[in-house]
Tab-separated table of C-alpha atoms in Angstrom:
chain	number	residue	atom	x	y	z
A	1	UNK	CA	-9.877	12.047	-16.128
A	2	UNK	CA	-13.148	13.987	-17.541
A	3	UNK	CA	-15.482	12.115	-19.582
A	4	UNK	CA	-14.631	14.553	-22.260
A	5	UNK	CA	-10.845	14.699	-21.722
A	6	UNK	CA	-9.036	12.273	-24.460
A	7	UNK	CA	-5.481	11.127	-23.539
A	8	UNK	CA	-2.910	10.426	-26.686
A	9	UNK	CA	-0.369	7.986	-25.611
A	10	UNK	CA	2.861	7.621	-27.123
A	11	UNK	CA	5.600	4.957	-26.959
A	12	UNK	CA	8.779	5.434	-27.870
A	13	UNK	CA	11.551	2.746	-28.895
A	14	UNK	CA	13.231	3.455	-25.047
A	15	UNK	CA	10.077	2.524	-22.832
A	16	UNK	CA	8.258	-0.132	-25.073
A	17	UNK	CA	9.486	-2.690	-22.638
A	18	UNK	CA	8.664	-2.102	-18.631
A	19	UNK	CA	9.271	-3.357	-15.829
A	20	UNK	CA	5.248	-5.333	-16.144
A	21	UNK	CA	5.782	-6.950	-19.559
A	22	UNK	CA	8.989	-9.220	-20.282
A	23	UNK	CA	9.655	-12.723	-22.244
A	24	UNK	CA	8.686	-14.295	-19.389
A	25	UNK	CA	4.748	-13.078	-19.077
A	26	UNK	CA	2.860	-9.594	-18.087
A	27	UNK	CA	1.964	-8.756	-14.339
A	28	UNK	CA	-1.053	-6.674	-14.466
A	29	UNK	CA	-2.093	-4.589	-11.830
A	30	UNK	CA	-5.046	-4.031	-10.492
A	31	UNK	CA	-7.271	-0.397	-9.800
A	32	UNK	CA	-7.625	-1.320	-5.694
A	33	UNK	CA	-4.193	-1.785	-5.596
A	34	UNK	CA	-3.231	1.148	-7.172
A	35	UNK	CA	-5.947	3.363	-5.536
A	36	UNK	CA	-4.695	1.624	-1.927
A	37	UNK	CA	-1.292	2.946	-2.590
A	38	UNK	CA	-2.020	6.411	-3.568
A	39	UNK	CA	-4.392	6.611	-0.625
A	40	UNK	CA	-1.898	5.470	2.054
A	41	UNK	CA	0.507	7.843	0.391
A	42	UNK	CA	-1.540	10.639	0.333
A	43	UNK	CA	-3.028	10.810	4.135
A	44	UNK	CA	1.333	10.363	4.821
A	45	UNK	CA	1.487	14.318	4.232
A	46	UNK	CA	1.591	16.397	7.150
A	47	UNK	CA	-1.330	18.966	6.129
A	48	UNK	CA	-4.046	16.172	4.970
A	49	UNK	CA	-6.711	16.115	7.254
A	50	UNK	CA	-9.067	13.542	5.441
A	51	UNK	CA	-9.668	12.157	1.913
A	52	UNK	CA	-12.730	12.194	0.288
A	53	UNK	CA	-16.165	14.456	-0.183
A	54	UNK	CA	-18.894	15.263	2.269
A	55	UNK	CA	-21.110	12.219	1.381
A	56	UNK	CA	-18.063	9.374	1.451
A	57	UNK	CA	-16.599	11.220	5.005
A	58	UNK	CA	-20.233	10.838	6.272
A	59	UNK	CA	-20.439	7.117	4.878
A	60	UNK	CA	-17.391	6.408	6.685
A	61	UNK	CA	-18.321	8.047	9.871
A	62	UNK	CA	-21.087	5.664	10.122
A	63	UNK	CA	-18.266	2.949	8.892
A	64	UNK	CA	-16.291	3.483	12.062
A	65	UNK	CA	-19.410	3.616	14.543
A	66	UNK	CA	-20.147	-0.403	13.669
A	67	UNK	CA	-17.997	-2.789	15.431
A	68	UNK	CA	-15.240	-4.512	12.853
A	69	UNK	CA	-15.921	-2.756	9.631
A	70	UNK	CA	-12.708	-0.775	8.609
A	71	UNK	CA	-12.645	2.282	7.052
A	72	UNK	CA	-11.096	2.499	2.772
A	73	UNK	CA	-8.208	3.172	2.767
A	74	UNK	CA	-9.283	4.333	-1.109
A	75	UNK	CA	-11.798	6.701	-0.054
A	76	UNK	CA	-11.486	9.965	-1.564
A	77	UNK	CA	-8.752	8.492	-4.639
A	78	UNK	CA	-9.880	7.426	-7.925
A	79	UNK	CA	-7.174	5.978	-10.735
A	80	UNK	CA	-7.060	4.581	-14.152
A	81	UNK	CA	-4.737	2.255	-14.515
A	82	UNK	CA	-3.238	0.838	-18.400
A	83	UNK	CA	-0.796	-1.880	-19.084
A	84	UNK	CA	1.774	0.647	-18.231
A	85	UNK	CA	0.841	3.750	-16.874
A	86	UNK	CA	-1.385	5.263	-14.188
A	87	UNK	CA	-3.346	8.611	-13.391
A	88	UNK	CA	-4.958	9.541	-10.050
A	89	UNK	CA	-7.804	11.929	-8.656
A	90	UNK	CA	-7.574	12.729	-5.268
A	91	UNK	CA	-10.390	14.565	-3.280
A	92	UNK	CA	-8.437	15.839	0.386
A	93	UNK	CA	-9.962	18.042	3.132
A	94	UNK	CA	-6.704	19.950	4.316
A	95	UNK	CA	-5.546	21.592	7.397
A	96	UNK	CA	-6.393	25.202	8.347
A	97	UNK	CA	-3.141	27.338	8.098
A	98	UNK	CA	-1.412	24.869	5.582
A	99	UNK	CA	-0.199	26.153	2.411
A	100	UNK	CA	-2.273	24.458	-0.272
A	101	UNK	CA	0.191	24.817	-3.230
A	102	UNK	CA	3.201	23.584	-1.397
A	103	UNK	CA	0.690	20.603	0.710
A	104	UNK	CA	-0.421	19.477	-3.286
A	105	UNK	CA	3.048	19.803	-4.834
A	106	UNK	CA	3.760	17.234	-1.228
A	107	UNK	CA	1.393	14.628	-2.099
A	108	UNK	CA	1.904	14.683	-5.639
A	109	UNK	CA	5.388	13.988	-5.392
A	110	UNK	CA	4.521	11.265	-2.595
A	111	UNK	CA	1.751	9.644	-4.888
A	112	UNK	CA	3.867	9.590	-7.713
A	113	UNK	CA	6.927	7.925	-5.901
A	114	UNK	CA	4.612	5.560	-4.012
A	115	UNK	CA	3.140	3.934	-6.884
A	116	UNK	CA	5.773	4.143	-9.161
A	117	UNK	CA	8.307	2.474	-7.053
A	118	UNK	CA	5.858	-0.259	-5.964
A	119	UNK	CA	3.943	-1.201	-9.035
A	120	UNK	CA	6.382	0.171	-11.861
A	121	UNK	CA	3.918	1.760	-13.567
A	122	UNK	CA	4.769	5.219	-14.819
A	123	UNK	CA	2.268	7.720	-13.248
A	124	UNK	CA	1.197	9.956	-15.941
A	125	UNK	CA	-0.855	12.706	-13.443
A	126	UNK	CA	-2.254	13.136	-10.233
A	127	UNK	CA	-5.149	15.873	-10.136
A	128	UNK	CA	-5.801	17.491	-6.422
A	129	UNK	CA	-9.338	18.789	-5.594
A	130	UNK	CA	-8.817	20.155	-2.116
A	131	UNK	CA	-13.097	20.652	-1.509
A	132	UNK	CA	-12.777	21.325	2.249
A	133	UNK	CA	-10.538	22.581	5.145
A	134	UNK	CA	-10.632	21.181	8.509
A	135	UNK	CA	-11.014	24.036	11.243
A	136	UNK	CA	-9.417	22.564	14.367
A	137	UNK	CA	-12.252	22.009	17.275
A	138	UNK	CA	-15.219	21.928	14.545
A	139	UNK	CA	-15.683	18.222	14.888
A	140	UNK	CA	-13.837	17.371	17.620
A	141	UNK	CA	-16.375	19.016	20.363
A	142	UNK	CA	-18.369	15.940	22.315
A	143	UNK	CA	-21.865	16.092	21.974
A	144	UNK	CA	-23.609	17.339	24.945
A	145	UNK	CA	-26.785	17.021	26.175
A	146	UNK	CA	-29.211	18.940	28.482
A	147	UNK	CA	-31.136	16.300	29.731
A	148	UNK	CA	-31.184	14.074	32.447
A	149	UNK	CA	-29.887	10.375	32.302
């Protein structure tokens, strides 16, 4: 999903028809949805810490410190999204000690059943950037101070 990466599309006789277009009108789907659904799927895998780069986990750290906002569920996932199919780019911070290969072959398979089955559109890729891995502890230490209340 580069800027510079062109995609050729073809359709064949067998899936010219899906289950989005019929005689009776076209359900389109839209990129939240799809991004939602990928993003659910993906943090499902045991392995997945977080989703996302450093500046969107720090965005949403801030997210979760003010009363009622909710963290997105999207964060980290980016799709593109066509009449019938679908690609995804997902950004995960992964547990130490997990097996990277096998943890990406996981969520890909997840992603791509997820979507598939719930929006019917055919999910043409799913591209992993694992960009961090979470060291158990790290973040989890309270922050202690030395002077007096």
């Amino acid at each position: 999903m580069t800027a510079t990466a062109e995609k050729t599309v073809v359709t064949t006789a067998n899936d010219a028809t899906s289950a989005l277009v019929s005689k009776q009108g076209t359900t389109t789907i839209a990129d939240t949805v799809v991004q939602k659904i990928a993003g659910l799927a993906a943090r499902e895998v045991n392995g997945v810490h977080e989703l996302g780069g450093g500046a969107a986990r720090a965005l949403s750290a801030l997210r979760d410190r003010i009363p009622g906002a909710s963290s997105s569920v999207g964060q980290g996932v980016s799709v593109e999204v066509g009449e019938k199919q679908a690609a995804v780019d997902l950004q995960l911070v992964v547990e130490y000690g997990v097996a990277i290969a096998d943890l990406a072959r996981s969520v890909r398979r997840n992603v791509i059943t997820a979507i598939e089955q719930m929006t019917g559109l055919q999910v043409v890729e799913v591209n992993i950037n694992v960009n961090d891995v979470h060291i158990p502890g790290d973040d989890d230490e309270p922050v202690t101070s030395d002077r007096v209340l």
